């Protein structure tokens, strides 16, 4: 096996919760490519593959090393053009950048606030110390203060997904009739929330919950079978 | 000339301010298609083309009548496949639906609140009566109450565009290296705001203002030369 996916993990190496890694997990399944997962804790990331990255996912594909979930998706479409496309053409590739930035600026900060103490609780002691220090410095508040702000985010969360909810009246996936990388981008955020805080932010009959359910079911329930706790 | 674009107008027929019509104006220019504009006031819409539509834009192209800016863009790409595509492939077509719903749910309500009295002021008396009645019924408040809520929207408006602002670090248009219909969707909203309330919601050096400027410049300043007052 020459294909390796370096994936963030908790103290329990089977608990893989990074939203960005989940985008790549579904991207690789979409392309029908086998690989081996290498679980990596936060503080171990700088040591992998000779220190070539500060973040995961990192994909090794034979001699190639590719960082960043979007760049990995671009690489996969280029390297495996005969497999199903992740973007559906040049327009889809460009617009997926809008959706990436929408997901990042609308959903990720809210999920960080909601889940920050849960994520901290999943980590080994050395990673907990790193996580606390780096996040408190980045966000200018203690983890506990951030989490307190997170309680308001839970109720407000469903409304942030209104553009997706409205779009789902017209088509079952962001990619249209079937999912594309743009779906995996937003899926990654909701999967991250489910696998860390695990709070219910969507009603069962919410079209967004149904869309998320369809993505959880893909590839024999690849997303649904992820280890929760 | 067999191609007609029915476009919403104020009492001054040269003042065309509908966001949806602007999407179609740029779509037709993108495809390099000539047409004649037929200005229509709100209360005249039910009378055009034998009462076939309750909304504009309505495009007549020879024998074909097409309503709705998105459906018109789809029609144009299908009818004129040799001209530049408005979607850049199937993925772009699907993702433009997300962007349409994002623009609609994030920007349009805010602009309605900001501009509602300005729009009212632009209309002939019969259209003013229709506009007041229909909008007050739809929004459950008087135009004046809605406009009062609009004052807070002005300051909050720039933040709503954060996904676009972040995306612009990576590429000059939502369509990538050049604009696509997805750009015209968001352009339509900002053009609507500029041609009605005319308030400054973006700083000059905001990347979103620069992107809007690039779209105003397209096709010899088609958007920039629109009649403001």
PDB file of C-alpha atoms in Angstrom, chain B residues 6-199:
ATOM      1  CA  UNK B   6     -39.063  42.656 -19.742  1.00  0.00           C
ATOM      2  CA  UNK B   7     -37.431  44.592 -16.901  1.00  0.00           C
ATOM      3  CA  UNK B   8     -38.922  46.156 -13.770  1.00  0.00           C
ATOM      4  CA  UNK B   9     -38.813  49.958 -13.756  1.00  0.00           C
ATOM      5  CA  UNK B  10     -39.726  52.900 -11.562  1.00  0.00           C
ATOM      6  CA  UNK B  11     -41.883  55.881 -12.496  1.00  0.00           C
ATOM      7  CA  UNK B  12     -38.828  56.860 -14.517  1.00  0.00           C
ATOM      8  CA  UNK B  13     -38.708  54.019 -17.028  1.00  0.00           C
ATOM      9  CA  UNK B  14     -34.936  54.304 -17.294  1.00  0.00           C
ATOM     10  CA  UNK B  15     -34.487  53.362 -13.628  1.00  0.00           C
ATOM     11  CA  UNK B  16     -34.256  49.599 -13.665  1.00  0.00           C
ATOM     12  CA  UNK B  17     -33.400  48.260 -10.256  1.00  0.00           C
ATOM     13  CA  UNK B  18     -34.559  44.630  -9.993  1.00  0.00           C
ATOM     14  CA  UNK B  19     -31.742  42.356  -8.742  1.00  0.00           C
ATOM     15  CA  UNK B  20     -33.138  39.474 -10.767  1.00  0.00           C
ATOM     16  CA  UNK B  21     -33.322  41.489 -13.970  1.00  0.00           C
ATOM     17  CA  UNK B  22     -29.695  42.555 -13.453  1.00  0.00           C
ATOM     18  CA  UNK B  23     -28.668  38.905 -13.316  1.00  0.00           C
ATOM     19  CA  UNK B  24     -30.270  38.484 -16.742  1.00  0.00           C
ATOM     20  CA  UNK B  25     -28.822  41.714 -18.159  1.00  0.00           C
ATOM     21  CA  UNK B  26     -25.316  40.420 -17.380  1.00  0.00           C
ATOM     22  CA  UNK B  27     -26.223  36.914 -18.581  1.00  0.00           C
ATOM     23  CA  UNK B  28     -27.287  38.234 -21.986  1.00  0.00           C
ATOM     24  CA  UNK B  29     -24.137  40.355 -22.238  1.00  0.00           C
ATOM     25  CA  UNK B  30     -22.032  37.343 -21.202  1.00  0.00           C
ATOM     26  CA  UNK B  31     -23.521  35.393 -24.101  1.00  0.00           C
ATOM     27  CA  UNK B  32     -23.063  38.364 -26.444  1.00  0.00           C
ATOM     28  CA  UNK B  33     -26.765  38.471 -27.335  1.00  0.00           C
ATOM     29  CA  UNK B  34     -28.603  41.599 -28.446  1.00  0.00           C
ATOM     30  CA  UNK B  35     -32.045  42.398 -27.148  1.00  0.00           C
ATOM     31  CA  UNK B  36     -34.487  45.188 -26.585  1.00  0.00           C
ATOM     32  CA  UNK B  37     -35.462  46.150 -23.044  1.00  0.00           C
ATOM     33  CA  UNK B  38     -39.166  46.565 -22.284  1.00  0.00           C
ATOM     34  CA  UNK B  39     -39.571  48.534 -19.034  1.00  0.00           C
ATOM     35  CA  UNK B  40     -42.487  47.294 -16.916  1.00  0.00           C
ATOM     36  CA  UNK B  41     -43.902  48.778 -13.734  1.00  0.00           C
ATOM     37  CA  UNK B  42     -44.979  46.441 -10.893  1.00  0.00           C
ATOM     38  CA  UNK B  43     -48.694  46.679 -11.676  1.00  0.00           C
ATOM     39  CA  UNK B  44     -48.139  46.150 -15.398  1.00  0.00           C
ATOM     40  CA  UNK B  45     -46.371  42.786 -15.000  1.00  0.00           C
ATOM     41  CA  UNK B  46     -49.593  40.695 -15.028  1.00  0.00           C
ATOM     42  CA  UNK B  47     -50.501  42.189 -18.400  1.00  0.00           C
ATOM     43  CA  UNK B  48     -47.351  41.378 -20.370  1.00  0.00           C
ATOM     44  CA  UNK B  49     -47.270  38.578 -22.955  1.00  0.00           C
ATOM     45  CA  UNK B  50     -50.842  37.516 -22.308  1.00  0.00           C
ATOM     46  CA  UNK B  51     -50.473  37.288 -18.544  1.00  0.00           C
ATOM     47  CA  UNK B  52     -47.857  34.504 -18.565  1.00  0.00           C
ATOM     48  CA  UNK B  53     -45.880  35.704 -15.553  1.00  0.00           C
ATOM     49  CA  UNK B  54     -46.212  37.348 -12.141  1.00  0.00           C
ATOM     50  CA  UNK B  55     -42.540  38.305 -12.032  1.00  0.00           C
ATOM     51  CA  UNK B  56     -39.752  39.693 -14.177  1.00  0.00           C
ATOM     52  CA  UNK B  57     -37.312  39.119 -15.759  1.00  0.00           C
ATOM     53  CA  UNK B  58     -39.263  37.588 -18.577  1.00  0.00           C
ATOM     54  CA  UNK B  59     -37.321  36.867 -21.745  1.00  0.00           C
ATOM     55  CA  UNK B  60     -38.919  36.487 -25.145  1.00  0.00           C
ATOM     56  CA  UNK B  61     -36.490  34.873 -27.570  1.00  0.00           C
ATOM     57  CA  UNK B  62     -38.309  34.417 -30.842  1.00  0.00           C
ATOM     58  CA  UNK B  63     -41.148  32.047 -30.007  1.00  0.00           C
ATOM     59  CA  UNK B  64     -39.814  31.133 -26.592  1.00  0.00           C
ATOM     60  CA  UNK B  65     -40.866  32.811 -23.347  1.00  0.00           C
ATOM     61  CA  UNK B  66     -38.659  32.110 -20.316  1.00  0.00           C
ATOM     62  CA  UNK B  67     -39.262  33.391 -16.784  1.00  0.00           C
ATOM     63  CA  UNK B  68     -36.905  33.528 -13.761  1.00  0.00           C
ATOM     64  CA  UNK B  69     -33.284  34.652 -13.962  1.00  0.00           C
ATOM     65  CA  UNK B  70     -31.842  31.204 -13.194  1.00  0.00           C
ATOM     66  CA  UNK B  71     -34.086  29.471 -15.722  1.00  0.00           C
ATOM     67  CA  UNK B  72     -33.159  32.113 -18.283  1.00  0.00           C
ATOM     68  CA  UNK B  73     -29.453  31.423 -17.680  1.00  0.00           C
ATOM     69  CA  UNK B  74     -30.077  27.681 -18.094  1.00  0.00           C
ATOM     70  CA  UNK B  75     -32.039  28.374 -21.272  1.00  0.00           C
ATOM     71  CA  UNK B  76     -29.303  30.604 -22.696  1.00  0.00           C
ATOM     72  CA  UNK B  77     -26.603  27.995 -22.110  1.00  0.00           C
ATOM     73  CA  UNK B  78     -28.782  25.357 -23.753  1.00  0.00           C
ATOM     74  CA  UNK B  79     -29.901  27.494 -26.694  1.00  0.00           C
ATOM     75  CA  UNK B  80     -26.480  29.076 -27.345  1.00  0.00           C
ATOM     76  CA  UNK B  81     -23.943  26.379 -26.456  1.00  0.00           C
ATOM     77  CA  UNK B  82     -21.266  27.906 -28.688  1.00  0.00           C
ATOM     78  CA  UNK B  83     -21.216  31.136 -26.691  1.00  0.00           C
ATOM     79  CA  UNK B  84     -19.336  31.400 -23.353  1.00  0.00           C
ATOM     80  CA  UNK B  85     -20.945  29.202 -20.700  1.00  0.00           C
ATOM     81  CA  UNK B  86     -22.726  30.827 -17.758  1.00  0.00           C
ATOM     82  CA  UNK B  87     -22.074  27.865 -15.437  1.00  0.00           C
ATOM     83  CA  UNK B  88     -18.803  26.206 -16.447  1.00  0.00           C
ATOM     84  CA  UNK B  89     -20.171  22.675 -16.379  1.00  0.00           C
ATOM     85  CA  UNK B  90     -22.667  20.576 -14.450  1.00  0.00           C
ATOM     86  CA  UNK B  91     -20.975  21.121 -11.075  1.00  0.00           C
ATOM     87  CA  UNK B  92     -21.039  24.877 -11.533  1.00  0.00           C
ATOM     88  CA  UNK B  93     -24.704  24.760 -12.495  1.00  0.00           C
ATOM     89  CA  UNK B  94     -25.576  22.866  -9.317  1.00  0.00           C
ATOM     90  CA  UNK B  95     -23.396  25.011  -7.036  1.00  0.00           C
ATOM     91  CA  UNK B  96     -24.844  28.219  -8.493  1.00  0.00           C
ATOM     92  CA  UNK B  97     -28.100  27.072  -6.849  1.00  0.00           C
ATOM     93  CA  UNK B  98     -26.363  27.154  -3.476  1.00  0.00           C
ATOM     94  CA  UNK B  99     -25.030  30.631  -4.181  1.00  0.00           C
ATOM     95  CA  UNK B 100     -28.471  31.788  -5.340  1.00  0.00           C
ATOM     96  CA  UNK B 101     -29.986  30.619  -2.075  1.00  0.00           C
ATOM     97  CA  UNK B 102     -27.143  32.104  -0.047  1.00  0.00           C
ATOM     98  CA  UNK B 103     -27.609  35.488  -1.733  1.00  0.00           C
ATOM     99  CA  UNK B 104     -31.359  35.310  -1.337  1.00  0.00           C
ATOM    100  CA  UNK B 105     -31.418  34.280   2.333  1.00  0.00           C
ATOM    101  CA  UNK B 106     -28.411  36.331   3.480  1.00  0.00           C
ATOM    102  CA  UNK B 107     -28.484  39.535   1.427  1.00  0.00           C
ATOM    103  CA  UNK B 108     -31.966  40.092   0.001  1.00  0.00           C
ATOM    104  CA  UNK B 109     -33.909  40.498   3.248  1.00  0.00           C
ATOM    105  CA  UNK B 110     -31.331  42.956   4.532  1.00  0.00           C
ATOM    106  CA  UNK B 111     -31.477  44.974   1.319  1.00  0.00           C
ATOM    107  CA  UNK B 112     -35.265  44.943   1.399  1.00  0.00           C
ATOM    108  CA  UNK B 113     -35.135  46.487   4.876  1.00  0.00           C
ATOM    109  CA  UNK B 114     -32.492  49.040   3.918  1.00  0.00           C
ATOM    110  CA  UNK B 115     -34.054  50.123   0.630  1.00  0.00           C
ATOM    111  CA  UNK B 116     -37.792  49.641   1.032  1.00  0.00           C
ATOM    112  CA  UNK B 117     -38.724  53.322   1.320  1.00  0.00           C
ATOM    113  CA  UNK B 118     -36.323  54.270  -1.455  1.00  0.00           C
ATOM    114  CA  UNK B 119     -37.943  51.719  -3.742  1.00  0.00           C
ATOM    115  CA  UNK B 120     -41.388  53.016  -2.776  1.00  0.00           C
ATOM    116  CA  UNK B 121     -40.233  56.519  -3.592  1.00  0.00           C
ATOM    117  CA  UNK B 122     -39.155  55.512  -7.088  1.00  0.00           C
ATOM    118  CA  UNK B 123     -42.579  54.199  -8.104  1.00  0.00           C
ATOM    119  CA  UNK B 124     -45.618  55.793  -9.747  1.00  0.00           C
ATOM    120  CA  UNK B 125     -48.623  56.251  -7.427  1.00  0.00           C
ATOM    121  CA  UNK B 126     -50.493  53.087  -8.531  1.00  0.00           C
ATOM    122  CA  UNK B 127     -47.347  51.011  -8.078  1.00  0.00           C
ATOM    123  CA  UNK B 128     -46.668  52.613  -4.704  1.00  0.00           C
ATOM    124  CA  UNK B 129     -50.088  51.471  -3.499  1.00  0.00           C
ATOM    125  CA  UNK B 130     -49.478  47.928  -4.775  1.00  0.00           C
ATOM    126  CA  UNK B 131     -45.953  47.834  -3.334  1.00  0.00           C
ATOM    127  CA  UNK B 132     -47.046  49.055   0.103  1.00  0.00           C
ATOM    128  CA  UNK B 133     -49.952  46.627   0.296  1.00  0.00           C
ATOM    129  CA  UNK B 134     -48.046  43.561  -0.923  1.00  0.00           C
ATOM    130  CA  UNK B 135     -44.855  44.169   1.105  1.00  0.00           C
ATOM    131  CA  UNK B 136     -46.677  45.098   4.306  1.00  0.00           C
ATOM    132  CA  UNK B 137     -48.742  41.939   4.004  1.00  0.00           C
ATOM    133  CA  UNK B 138     -45.727  39.745   3.223  1.00  0.00           C
ATOM    134  CA  UNK B 139     -43.515  41.177   5.965  1.00  0.00           C
ATOM    135  CA  UNK B 140     -46.179  41.822   8.586  1.00  0.00           C
ATOM    136  CA  UNK B 141     -45.126  45.411   9.287  1.00  0.00           C
ATOM    137  CA  UNK B 142     -45.515  48.862   7.793  1.00  0.00           C
ATOM    138  CA  UNK B 143     -42.918  50.051   5.285  1.00  0.00           C
ATOM    139  CA  UNK B 144     -41.800  52.599   7.860  1.00  0.00           C
ATOM    140  CA  UNK B 145     -41.294  49.925  10.539  1.00  0.00           C
ATOM    141  CA  UNK B 146     -39.342  47.766   8.091  1.00  0.00           C
ATOM    142  CA  UNK B 147     -37.173  50.732   7.126  1.00  0.00           C
ATOM    143  CA  UNK B 148     -36.468  51.459  10.806  1.00  0.00           C
ATOM    144  CA  UNK B 149     -35.090  47.915  11.151  1.00  0.00           C
ATOM    145  CA  UNK B 150     -33.045  48.623   8.023  1.00  0.00           C
ATOM    146  CA  UNK B 151     -30.864  51.171   9.784  1.00  0.00           C
ATOM    147  CA  UNK B 152     -29.169  48.391  11.799  1.00  0.00           C
ATOM    148  CA  UNK B 153     -28.734  46.326   8.640  1.00  0.00           C
ATOM    149  CA  UNK B 154     -26.503  48.930   7.017  1.00  0.00           C
ATOM    150  CA  UNK B 155     -23.716  48.503   9.524  1.00  0.00           C
ATOM    151  CA  UNK B 156     -24.104  44.709   9.640  1.00  0.00           C
ATOM    152  CA  UNK B 157     -24.182  44.321   5.865  1.00  0.00           C
ATOM    153  CA  UNK B 158     -20.475  44.077   5.057  1.00  0.00           C
ATOM    154  CA  UNK B 159     -20.039  41.162   7.480  1.00  0.00           C
ATOM    155  CA  UNK B 160     -22.597  39.089   5.596  1.00  0.00           C
ATOM    156  CA  UNK B 161     -20.231  39.089   2.632  1.00  0.00           C
ATOM    157  CA  UNK B 162     -17.372  37.465   4.570  1.00  0.00           C
ATOM    158  CA  UNK B 163     -17.503  34.167   2.604  1.00  0.00           C
ATOM    159  CA  UNK B 164     -17.061  36.091  -0.645  1.00  0.00           C
ATOM    160  CA  UNK B 165     -14.346  38.307   0.886  1.00  0.00           C
ATOM    161  CA  UNK B 166     -12.352  35.269   2.005  1.00  0.00           C
ATOM    162  CA  UNK B 167     -12.824  33.508  -1.329  1.00  0.00           C
ATOM    163  CA  UNK B 168     -11.469  36.571  -3.137  1.00  0.00           C
ATOM    164  CA  UNK B 169      -8.052  35.907  -1.561  1.00  0.00           C
ATOM    165  CA  UNK B 170      -7.889  32.875  -3.843  1.00  0.00           C
ATOM    166  CA  UNK B 171      -9.509  33.969  -7.100  1.00  0.00           C
ATOM    167  CA  UNK B 172     -10.907  37.170  -8.672  1.00  0.00           C
ATOM    168  CA  UNK B 173     -14.446  35.857  -9.351  1.00  0.00           C
ATOM    169  CA  UNK B 174     -16.854  33.286  -7.927  1.00  0.00           C
ATOM    170  CA  UNK B 175     -16.530  31.689 -11.356  1.00  0.00           C
ATOM    171  CA  UNK B 176     -12.733  31.513 -10.912  1.00  0.00           C
ATOM    172  CA  UNK B 177     -10.525  33.470 -13.315  1.00  0.00           C
ATOM    173  CA  UNK B 178     -13.523  35.066 -15.022  1.00  0.00           C
ATOM    174  CA  UNK B 179     -17.133  35.710 -13.990  1.00  0.00           C
ATOM    175  CA  UNK B 180     -19.999  33.237 -14.302  1.00  0.00           C
ATOM    176  CA  UNK B 181     -23.707  33.446 -13.532  1.00  0.00           C
ATOM    177  CA  UNK B 182     -22.891  32.875  -9.835  1.00  0.00           C
ATOM    178  CA  UNK B 183     -21.099  36.238  -9.854  1.00  0.00           C
ATOM    179  CA  UNK B 184     -24.098  37.896 -11.490  1.00  0.00           C
ATOM    180  CA  UNK B 185     -26.351  36.507  -8.749  1.00  0.00           C
ATOM    181  CA  UNK B 186     -24.473  38.334  -6.004  1.00  0.00           C
ATOM    182  CA  UNK B 187     -23.840  41.337  -8.264  1.00  0.00           C
ATOM    183  CA  UNK B 188     -27.625  41.635  -8.727  1.00  0.00           C
ATOM    184  CA  UNK B 189     -28.090  42.087  -4.990  1.00  0.00           C
ATOM    185  CA  UNK B 190     -25.420  44.797  -4.653  1.00  0.00           C
ATOM    186  CA  UNK B 191     -26.608  46.541  -7.808  1.00  0.00           C
ATOM    187  CA  UNK B 192     -30.176  46.585  -6.440  1.00  0.00           C
ATOM    188  CA  UNK B 193     -28.921  48.201  -3.239  1.00  0.00           C
ATOM    189  CA  UNK B 194     -26.812  50.778  -5.102  1.00  0.00           C
ATOM    190  CA  UNK B 195     -29.588  51.759  -7.519  1.00  0.00           C
ATOM    191  CA  UNK B 196     -32.221  52.167  -4.798  1.00  0.00           C
ATOM    192  CA  UNK B 197     -30.923  53.197  -1.359  1.00  0.00           C
ATOM    193  CA  UNK B 198     -27.467  54.015  -2.702  1.00  0.00           C
ATOM    194  CA  UNK B 199     -25.945  53.758   0.782  1.00  0.00           C
TER     195      UNK B 199
END
